[in-house]
Short mmCIF file of N, CA and C and ligand atoms in Angstrom, two decimals:
data_model
loop_
_atom_site.label_atom_id
_atom_site.label_comp_id
_atom_site.label_asym_id
_atom_site.label_seq_id
_atom_site.Cartn_x
_atom_site.Cartn_y
_atom_site.Cartn_z
N MET A 228 -86.20 27.17 53.56
CA MET A 228 -86.93 27.74 52.43
C MET A 228 -88.33 27.11 52.35
N VAL A 229 -89.29 27.96 52.04
CA VAL A 229 -90.67 27.51 51.99
C VAL A 229 -91.18 27.75 50.57
N GLU A 230 -91.91 26.79 50.04
CA GLU A 230 -92.48 26.98 48.70
C GLU A 230 -93.57 28.03 48.72
N ASN A 231 -93.70 28.73 47.61
CA ASN A 231 -94.73 29.77 47.47
C ASN A 231 -94.58 30.92 48.45
N CYS A 232 -93.33 31.18 48.87
CA CYS A 232 -93.08 32.35 49.72
C CYS A 232 -92.31 33.35 48.86
N VAL A 233 -92.93 34.49 48.61
CA VAL A 233 -92.32 35.46 47.71
C VAL A 233 -91.00 35.98 48.26
N PHE A 234 -90.91 36.13 49.57
CA PHE A 234 -89.67 36.67 50.14
C PHE A 234 -88.55 35.63 50.10
N CYS A 235 -88.89 34.36 50.24
CA CYS A 235 -87.86 33.32 50.02
C CYS A 235 -87.35 33.39 48.59
N ASP A 236 -88.26 33.59 47.64
CA ASP A 236 -87.85 33.69 46.23
C ASP A 236 -86.90 34.87 46.02
N TRP A 237 -87.22 36.01 46.61
CA TRP A 237 -86.36 37.19 46.44
C TRP A 237 -84.95 36.91 46.96
N GLY A 238 -84.85 36.09 48.01
CA GLY A 238 -83.55 35.79 48.60
C GLY A 238 -82.70 34.84 47.79
N LYS A 239 -83.31 34.20 46.77
CA LYS A 239 -82.57 33.21 45.97
C LYS A 239 -81.72 33.85 44.89
N ASP A 240 -82.08 35.08 44.48
CA ASP A 240 -81.39 35.72 43.36
C ASP A 240 -81.34 37.22 43.64
N ASP A 241 -80.13 37.75 43.73
CA ASP A 241 -79.97 39.15 44.12
C ASP A 241 -80.10 40.14 42.96
N LYS A 242 -80.39 39.62 41.78
CA LYS A 242 -80.42 40.47 40.58
C LYS A 242 -81.34 41.68 40.75
N ASN A 243 -82.51 41.46 41.34
CA ASN A 243 -83.49 42.55 41.47
C ASN A 243 -83.53 43.15 42.88
N ASN A 244 -82.56 42.76 43.71
CA ASN A 244 -82.58 43.27 45.07
C ASN A 244 -81.89 44.63 45.16
N PHE A 245 -82.38 45.44 46.08
CA PHE A 245 -81.90 46.80 46.28
C PHE A 245 -80.53 46.79 46.95
N TRP A 246 -80.34 45.76 47.75
CA TRP A 246 -79.12 45.62 48.56
C TRP A 246 -79.11 44.19 49.07
N ASN A 247 -77.94 43.67 49.43
CA ASN A 247 -77.91 42.34 50.04
C ASN A 247 -76.61 42.13 50.79
N ASN A 248 -76.65 41.20 51.74
CA ASN A 248 -75.42 40.65 52.33
C ASN A 248 -75.64 39.14 52.46
N SER A 249 -74.83 38.48 53.28
CA SER A 249 -74.89 37.01 53.31
C SER A 249 -76.21 36.49 53.88
N LEU A 250 -76.84 37.23 54.80
CA LEU A 250 -78.02 36.71 55.49
C LEU A 250 -79.30 37.48 55.19
N PHE A 251 -79.18 38.69 54.65
CA PHE A 251 -80.36 39.54 54.41
C PHE A 251 -80.35 40.11 53.00
N ILE A 252 -81.54 40.43 52.55
CA ILE A 252 -81.69 41.20 51.31
C ILE A 252 -82.56 42.42 51.61
N SER A 253 -82.53 43.38 50.72
CA SER A 253 -83.45 44.50 50.85
C SER A 253 -84.06 44.80 49.49
N ARG A 254 -85.33 45.15 49.51
CA ARG A 254 -86.00 45.71 48.34
C ARG A 254 -86.77 46.93 48.78
N LEU A 255 -87.00 47.83 47.84
CA LEU A 255 -87.89 48.95 48.13
C LEU A 255 -89.32 48.43 48.06
N ASP A 256 -90.14 48.89 48.99
CA ASP A 256 -91.54 48.47 49.04
C ASP A 256 -92.25 48.90 47.75
N ASN A 257 -93.08 48.02 47.21
CA ASN A 257 -93.82 48.34 45.98
C ASN A 257 -94.99 49.30 46.22
N PHE A 258 -95.28 49.56 47.48
CA PHE A 258 -96.37 50.47 47.85
C PHE A 258 -95.80 51.47 48.86
N PRO A 259 -94.83 52.29 48.41
CA PRO A 259 -94.04 53.08 49.37
C PRO A 259 -94.88 54.11 50.14
N VAL A 260 -94.72 54.08 51.46
CA VAL A 260 -95.32 55.11 52.31
C VAL A 260 -94.64 56.45 52.01
N SER A 261 -93.35 56.40 51.76
CA SER A 261 -92.57 57.59 51.41
C SER A 261 -91.44 57.13 50.50
N PRO A 262 -90.81 58.05 49.77
CA PRO A 262 -89.71 57.64 48.88
C PRO A 262 -88.59 56.98 49.68
N GLY A 263 -88.17 55.80 49.23
CA GLY A 263 -87.10 55.08 49.90
C GLY A 263 -87.57 54.05 50.90
N HIS A 264 -88.88 53.92 51.09
CA HIS A 264 -89.44 52.92 52.00
C HIS A 264 -88.90 51.54 51.61
N ALA A 265 -88.09 50.98 52.49
CA ALA A 265 -87.38 49.74 52.18
C ALA A 265 -87.76 48.63 53.15
N LEU A 266 -87.57 47.41 52.70
CA LEU A 266 -87.76 46.23 53.54
C LEU A 266 -86.43 45.52 53.66
N ILE A 267 -86.12 45.07 54.87
CA ILE A 267 -84.97 44.19 55.08
C ILE A 267 -85.53 42.82 55.44
N ILE A 268 -85.10 41.82 54.69
CA ILE A 268 -85.72 40.50 54.76
C ILE A 268 -84.63 39.45 54.95
N PRO A 269 -84.76 38.58 55.97
CA PRO A 269 -83.77 37.51 56.08
C PRO A 269 -83.89 36.54 54.91
N ARG A 270 -82.76 36.04 54.44
CA ARG A 270 -82.81 35.05 53.36
C ARG A 270 -83.48 33.77 53.84
N ARG A 271 -83.24 33.43 55.09
CA ARG A 271 -83.84 32.23 55.68
C ARG A 271 -85.32 32.50 55.93
N HIS A 272 -86.14 31.48 55.78
CA HIS A 272 -87.58 31.66 56.03
C HIS A 272 -87.82 31.73 57.53
N VAL A 273 -87.82 32.97 58.03
CA VAL A 273 -88.07 33.25 59.45
C VAL A 273 -89.42 33.95 59.50
N VAL A 274 -90.34 33.44 60.28
CA VAL A 274 -91.68 34.03 60.31
C VAL A 274 -91.73 35.23 61.24
N ASP A 275 -91.24 35.05 62.46
CA ASP A 275 -91.37 36.14 63.44
C ASP A 275 -90.02 36.51 64.01
N ILE A 276 -89.99 37.66 64.68
CA ILE A 276 -88.70 38.20 65.10
C ILE A 276 -88.03 37.32 66.15
N GLY A 277 -88.84 36.62 66.93
CA GLY A 277 -88.28 35.74 67.94
C GLY A 277 -87.55 34.54 67.36
N SER A 278 -87.72 34.31 66.07
CA SER A 278 -87.08 33.15 65.43
C SER A 278 -85.76 33.49 64.75
N LEU A 279 -85.37 34.79 64.79
CA LEU A 279 -84.04 35.11 64.27
C LEU A 279 -82.98 34.46 65.16
N ASN A 280 -81.93 33.95 64.56
CA ASN A 280 -80.85 33.38 65.38
C ASN A 280 -79.84 34.48 65.73
N ALA A 281 -78.89 34.12 66.56
CA ALA A 281 -77.95 35.13 67.08
C ALA A 281 -77.14 35.77 65.96
N GLU A 282 -76.75 34.98 65.00
CA GLU A 282 -75.96 35.52 63.88
C GLU A 282 -76.80 36.53 63.09
N GLU A 283 -78.06 36.20 62.87
CA GLU A 283 -78.94 37.12 62.13
C GLU A 283 -79.19 38.40 62.92
N TRP A 284 -79.43 38.26 64.21
CA TRP A 284 -79.62 39.46 65.04
C TRP A 284 -78.40 40.37 64.95
N GLY A 285 -77.23 39.76 65.03
CA GLY A 285 -75.99 40.53 64.99
C GLY A 285 -75.84 41.29 63.68
N LEU A 286 -76.14 40.61 62.58
CA LEU A 286 -75.94 41.24 61.28
C LEU A 286 -77.09 42.20 60.94
N LEU A 287 -78.24 42.03 61.57
CA LEU A 287 -79.37 42.92 61.29
C LEU A 287 -79.01 44.38 61.60
N ARG A 288 -78.31 44.57 62.68
CA ARG A 288 -77.93 45.93 63.07
C ARG A 288 -77.12 46.61 61.96
N GLN A 289 -76.11 45.90 61.46
CA GLN A 289 -75.30 46.45 60.37
C GLN A 289 -76.12 46.61 59.10
N SER A 290 -77.04 45.67 58.88
CA SER A 290 -77.86 45.72 57.66
C SER A 290 -78.74 46.97 57.66
N ILE A 291 -79.31 47.30 58.81
CA ILE A 291 -80.15 48.50 58.91
C ILE A 291 -79.33 49.74 58.56
N SER A 292 -78.13 49.79 59.12
CA SER A 292 -77.25 50.91 58.85
C SER A 292 -76.89 50.98 57.37
N ASP A 293 -76.57 49.84 56.78
CA ASP A 293 -76.17 49.81 55.36
C ASP A 293 -77.33 50.22 54.46
N VAL A 294 -78.52 49.68 54.72
CA VAL A 294 -79.67 49.98 53.86
C VAL A 294 -80.03 51.46 53.97
N THR A 295 -79.95 52.01 55.17
CA THR A 295 -80.22 53.43 55.34
C THR A 295 -79.27 54.25 54.47
N GLY A 296 -78.02 53.86 54.46
CA GLY A 296 -77.04 54.56 53.61
C GLY A 296 -77.39 54.46 52.13
N VAL A 297 -77.87 53.30 51.71
CA VAL A 297 -78.23 53.12 50.29
C VAL A 297 -79.46 53.96 49.95
N ILE A 298 -80.43 54.01 50.87
CA ILE A 298 -81.62 54.85 50.65
C ILE A 298 -81.18 56.29 50.41
N GLU A 299 -80.21 56.73 51.18
CA GLU A 299 -79.81 58.14 51.13
C GLU A 299 -78.96 58.47 49.92
N THR A 300 -78.49 57.46 49.21
CA THR A 300 -77.59 57.73 48.08
C THR A 300 -78.13 57.21 46.75
N THR A 301 -79.32 56.64 46.75
CA THR A 301 -79.90 56.11 45.52
C THR A 301 -80.72 57.19 44.82
N ASP A 302 -80.70 57.18 43.49
CA ASP A 302 -81.57 58.08 42.72
C ASP A 302 -82.98 57.46 42.73
N LEU A 303 -83.74 57.81 43.76
CA LEU A 303 -85.05 57.19 43.97
C LEU A 303 -86.05 57.62 42.90
N LYS A 304 -85.91 58.85 42.43
CA LYS A 304 -86.82 59.32 41.39
C LYS A 304 -86.70 58.43 40.15
N LYS A 305 -85.46 58.16 39.78
CA LYS A 305 -85.21 57.30 38.62
C LYS A 305 -85.74 55.88 38.90
N TYR A 306 -85.51 55.39 40.12
CA TYR A 306 -85.96 54.04 40.47
C TYR A 306 -87.48 53.90 40.28
N TYR A 307 -88.24 54.84 40.86
CA TYR A 307 -89.71 54.73 40.77
C TYR A 307 -90.20 55.01 39.35
N GLN A 308 -89.52 55.91 38.64
CA GLN A 308 -89.91 56.16 37.25
C GLN A 308 -89.73 54.89 36.41
N ASN A 309 -88.64 54.18 36.65
CA ASN A 309 -88.43 52.90 35.95
C ASN A 309 -89.52 51.90 36.30
N LEU A 310 -89.86 51.84 37.59
CA LEU A 310 -90.89 50.90 38.04
C LEU A 310 -92.23 51.23 37.38
N LEU A 311 -92.50 52.52 37.20
CA LEU A 311 -93.77 52.94 36.62
C LEU A 311 -93.90 52.56 35.14
N GLU A 312 -92.80 52.22 34.51
CA GLU A 312 -92.88 51.77 33.11
C GLU A 312 -93.53 50.39 33.02
N ASN A 313 -93.43 49.63 34.11
CA ASN A 313 -94.03 48.28 34.13
C ASN A 313 -94.51 47.98 35.55
N PRO A 314 -95.53 48.71 36.01
CA PRO A 314 -95.90 48.61 37.43
C PRO A 314 -96.50 47.25 37.78
N LEU A 315 -96.33 46.90 39.04
CA LEU A 315 -96.86 45.64 39.56
C LEU A 315 -98.38 45.60 39.46
N SER A 316 -99.02 46.74 39.71
CA SER A 316 -100.49 46.82 39.68
C SER A 316 -100.85 48.30 39.63
N ASP A 317 -102.13 48.58 39.41
CA ASP A 317 -102.59 49.98 39.41
C ASP A 317 -102.37 50.62 40.78
N ILE A 318 -102.57 49.84 41.82
CA ILE A 318 -102.41 50.39 43.17
C ILE A 318 -100.94 50.71 43.43
N SER A 319 -100.05 49.79 43.06
CA SER A 319 -98.62 50.05 43.21
C SER A 319 -98.22 51.30 42.42
N ALA A 320 -98.78 51.45 41.22
CA ALA A 320 -98.45 52.62 40.39
C ALA A 320 -98.86 53.91 41.10
N TRP A 321 -100.00 53.88 41.77
CA TRP A 321 -100.44 55.08 42.51
C TRP A 321 -99.40 55.46 43.58
N PHE A 322 -98.94 54.47 44.34
CA PHE A 322 -97.96 54.73 45.40
C PHE A 322 -96.63 55.22 44.80
N CYS A 323 -96.23 54.60 43.70
CA CYS A 323 -94.95 55.00 43.08
C CYS A 323 -95.03 56.40 42.50
N ARG A 324 -96.20 56.77 41.93
CA ARG A 324 -96.37 58.14 41.43
C ARG A 324 -96.29 59.14 42.58
N LYS A 325 -96.91 58.80 43.71
CA LYS A 325 -96.84 59.68 44.89
C LYS A 325 -95.38 59.87 45.32
N ALA A 326 -94.60 58.79 45.26
CA ALA A 326 -93.18 58.90 45.62
C ALA A 326 -92.45 59.83 44.66
N VAL A 327 -92.68 59.63 43.36
CA VAL A 327 -92.00 60.46 42.34
C VAL A 327 -92.35 61.93 42.54
N GLU A 328 -93.60 62.19 42.90
CA GLU A 328 -94.07 63.57 43.06
C GLU A 328 -93.71 64.16 44.43
N HIS A 329 -93.13 63.36 45.31
CA HIS A 329 -92.81 63.83 46.65
C HIS A 329 -91.82 65.01 46.56
N PRO A 330 -92.13 66.12 47.23
CA PRO A 330 -91.26 67.30 47.09
C PRO A 330 -89.84 67.10 47.60
N ARG A 331 -89.63 66.10 48.44
CA ARG A 331 -88.29 65.91 49.01
C ARG A 331 -87.59 64.66 48.47
N ILE A 332 -88.14 64.04 47.41
CA ILE A 332 -87.46 62.85 46.88
C ILE A 332 -86.03 63.21 46.51
N ASN A 333 -85.12 62.26 46.75
CA ASN A 333 -83.68 62.44 46.49
C ASN A 333 -83.04 63.50 47.37
N THR A 334 -83.66 63.81 48.52
CA THR A 334 -82.97 64.58 49.54
C THR A 334 -82.89 63.70 50.79
N LYS A 335 -81.91 63.99 51.64
CA LYS A 335 -81.69 63.13 52.81
C LYS A 335 -82.90 63.21 53.74
N PRO A 336 -83.48 62.06 54.13
CA PRO A 336 -84.60 62.11 55.06
C PRO A 336 -84.19 62.75 56.39
N ASP A 337 -85.19 63.34 57.06
CA ASP A 337 -84.95 63.96 58.36
C ASP A 337 -85.02 62.95 59.50
N ALA A 338 -85.71 61.83 59.26
CA ALA A 338 -85.93 60.85 60.32
C ALA A 338 -86.41 59.55 59.66
N TYR A 339 -86.53 58.52 60.49
CA TYR A 339 -87.03 57.23 60.00
C TYR A 339 -87.98 56.62 61.01
N ASN A 340 -88.99 55.93 60.50
CA ASN A 340 -89.73 54.98 61.31
C ASN A 340 -89.23 53.58 60.94
N HIS A 341 -89.04 52.75 61.97
CA HIS A 341 -88.69 51.35 61.77
C HIS A 341 -89.84 50.53 62.30
N GLY A 342 -90.19 49.48 61.59
CA GLY A 342 -91.33 48.70 62.08
C GLY A 342 -91.38 47.28 61.59
N ILE A 343 -91.94 46.44 62.45
CA ILE A 343 -92.21 45.05 62.10
C ILE A 343 -93.66 44.76 62.47
N ASN A 344 -94.39 44.19 61.56
CA ASN A 344 -95.73 43.69 61.89
C ASN A 344 -95.53 42.22 62.29
N ASP A 345 -95.35 42.00 63.58
CA ASP A 345 -94.89 40.69 64.06
C ASP A 345 -96.08 39.80 64.42
N GLY A 346 -96.80 39.39 63.40
CA GLY A 346 -97.97 38.53 63.58
C GLY A 346 -99.12 39.06 62.76
N ARG A 347 -100.04 38.16 62.40
CA ARG A 347 -101.18 38.54 61.55
C ARG A 347 -102.02 39.63 62.23
N SER A 348 -102.23 39.52 63.54
CA SER A 348 -103.06 40.51 64.25
C SER A 348 -102.38 41.87 64.30
N ALA A 349 -101.08 41.88 64.08
CA ALA A 349 -100.34 43.14 64.05
C ALA A 349 -100.23 43.69 62.63
N GLY A 350 -100.88 43.01 61.67
CA GLY A 350 -100.93 43.54 60.32
C GLY A 350 -100.03 42.84 59.32
N ARG A 351 -99.35 41.80 59.72
CA ARG A 351 -98.48 41.11 58.78
C ARG A 351 -99.32 40.42 57.71
N THR A 352 -98.93 40.57 56.45
CA THR A 352 -99.66 39.90 55.36
C THR A 352 -98.79 38.87 54.64
N VAL A 353 -97.47 39.00 54.72
CA VAL A 353 -96.57 37.98 54.20
C VAL A 353 -95.87 37.36 55.40
N ASP A 354 -96.04 36.06 55.56
CA ASP A 354 -95.56 35.39 56.78
C ASP A 354 -94.08 35.04 56.70
N HIS A 355 -93.30 36.03 56.38
CA HIS A 355 -91.83 35.92 56.36
C HIS A 355 -91.36 37.28 56.86
N LEU A 356 -90.63 37.27 57.96
CA LEU A 356 -90.23 38.50 58.64
C LEU A 356 -89.70 39.56 57.67
N HIS A 357 -90.16 40.78 57.83
CA HIS A 357 -89.62 41.90 57.04
C HIS A 357 -89.64 43.16 57.88
N TRP A 358 -88.51 43.82 57.91
CA TRP A 358 -88.27 45.01 58.72
C TRP A 358 -88.45 46.23 57.82
N HIS A 359 -89.43 47.07 58.13
CA HIS A 359 -89.68 48.25 57.32
C HIS A 359 -88.78 49.40 57.78
N ILE A 360 -88.19 50.10 56.84
CA ILE A 360 -87.52 51.38 57.11
C ILE A 360 -88.28 52.42 56.30
N ILE A 361 -88.91 53.37 56.99
CA ILE A 361 -89.75 54.36 56.32
C ILE A 361 -89.17 55.75 56.55
N PRO A 362 -88.59 56.34 55.50
CA PRO A 362 -88.03 57.69 55.64
C PRO A 362 -89.12 58.70 55.98
N ARG A 363 -88.76 59.67 56.81
CA ARG A 363 -89.71 60.72 57.21
C ARG A 363 -89.08 62.08 56.95
N PHE A 364 -89.94 63.03 56.66
CA PHE A 364 -89.51 64.37 56.27
C PHE A 364 -90.28 65.39 57.09
N ILE A 365 -89.59 66.43 57.51
CA ILE A 365 -90.26 67.50 58.24
C ILE A 365 -91.44 67.99 57.42
N GLY A 366 -92.61 68.02 58.05
CA GLY A 366 -93.80 68.53 57.37
C GLY A 366 -94.60 67.48 56.62
N ASP A 367 -94.16 66.21 56.64
CA ASP A 367 -94.92 65.20 55.88
C ASP A 367 -96.25 64.85 56.56
N MET A 368 -96.38 65.21 57.84
CA MET A 368 -97.66 65.16 58.56
C MET A 368 -97.75 66.46 59.35
N VAL A 369 -98.96 66.90 59.63
CA VAL A 369 -99.12 68.13 60.41
C VAL A 369 -98.44 67.95 61.78
N ASP A 370 -98.69 66.83 62.42
CA ASP A 370 -98.12 66.57 63.74
C ASP A 370 -97.68 65.11 63.81
N PRO A 371 -96.39 64.84 63.63
CA PRO A 371 -95.94 63.44 63.59
C PRO A 371 -95.81 62.79 64.96
N ARG A 372 -96.04 63.54 66.04
CA ARG A 372 -95.80 62.98 67.37
C ARG A 372 -96.67 61.74 67.60
N GLY A 373 -96.04 60.73 68.13
CA GLY A 373 -96.74 59.46 68.36
C GLY A 373 -96.26 58.37 67.42
N GLY A 374 -95.89 58.75 66.19
CA GLY A 374 -95.26 57.80 65.26
C GLY A 374 -95.98 56.46 65.18
N VAL A 375 -95.29 55.40 65.55
CA VAL A 375 -95.84 54.05 65.39
C VAL A 375 -97.03 53.78 66.30
N ARG A 376 -97.28 54.65 67.28
CA ARG A 376 -98.50 54.50 68.08
C ARG A 376 -99.74 54.52 67.20
N TYR A 377 -99.62 55.14 66.00
CA TYR A 377 -100.77 55.28 65.11
C TYR A 377 -101.14 53.98 64.38
N VAL A 378 -100.51 52.87 64.76
CA VAL A 378 -100.98 51.58 64.23
C VAL A 378 -102.43 51.34 64.66
N ILE A 379 -102.85 51.93 65.77
CA ILE A 379 -104.27 52.00 66.14
C ILE A 379 -104.58 53.49 66.19
N PRO A 380 -105.15 54.02 65.06
CA PRO A 380 -105.17 55.49 64.88
C PRO A 380 -105.73 56.26 66.06
N GLU A 381 -106.82 55.82 66.67
CA GLU A 381 -107.41 56.62 67.74
C GLU A 381 -106.60 56.57 69.03
N MET A 382 -105.60 55.69 69.09
CA MET A 382 -104.76 55.61 70.27
C MET A 382 -103.39 56.29 70.06
N GLY A 383 -103.20 56.90 68.91
CA GLY A 383 -101.90 57.49 68.60
C GLY A 383 -101.60 58.74 69.40
N ASN A 384 -102.60 59.59 69.53
CA ASN A 384 -102.37 60.90 70.16
C ASN A 384 -102.52 60.79 71.67
N TYR A 385 -101.44 61.07 72.39
CA TYR A 385 -101.48 61.02 73.86
C TYR A 385 -101.25 62.41 74.45
N LYS A 386 -101.46 63.45 73.62
CA LYS A 386 -101.23 64.81 74.08
C LYS A 386 -102.53 65.57 74.37
N THR A 387 -103.62 65.11 73.79
CA THR A 387 -104.87 65.85 73.98
C THR A 387 -105.76 65.11 74.97
N GLN A 388 -106.56 65.90 75.69
CA GLN A 388 -107.46 65.33 76.70
C GLN A 388 -108.48 64.40 76.08
N ARG A 389 -108.90 63.40 76.86
CA ARG A 389 -109.93 62.45 76.39
C ARG A 389 -111.18 62.61 77.24
ZN1 LIG B 107 -90.11 32.75 53.16
#
């Protein structure tokens, strides 16, 4: 455990967690890319994916499956509406309103993006490993091909001539 680590704090008390097991917790992202955007976070202060131990790796697989099931069965509209009564910030409120207004909220996602920003240069802002699960819906982008390749936007599209 590390002092002043928000994700370590979340792991100490499951009261506000979306889901949990012995080694991991999950919360919905406060700035959701799409309704149900969840984080899976080890309780132990693990910075990067290479530092997960064998037991954590083993349970991560089941955790991803479990959290996906919870995303698909939670009343997300109600969740974000509750959050909007006392939002974390104006920016978080904007993201939560977008989720509430999403035409497919509370329907089963068509697909998921999974992602880890494994290092500061890869976009990590909290130095405690967190696995993103981002629900995707047919039509949420004009052309979703390339997916996580768009972490560098101009390198995402590999279908058109350069
Ligand atoms: Zn931590």
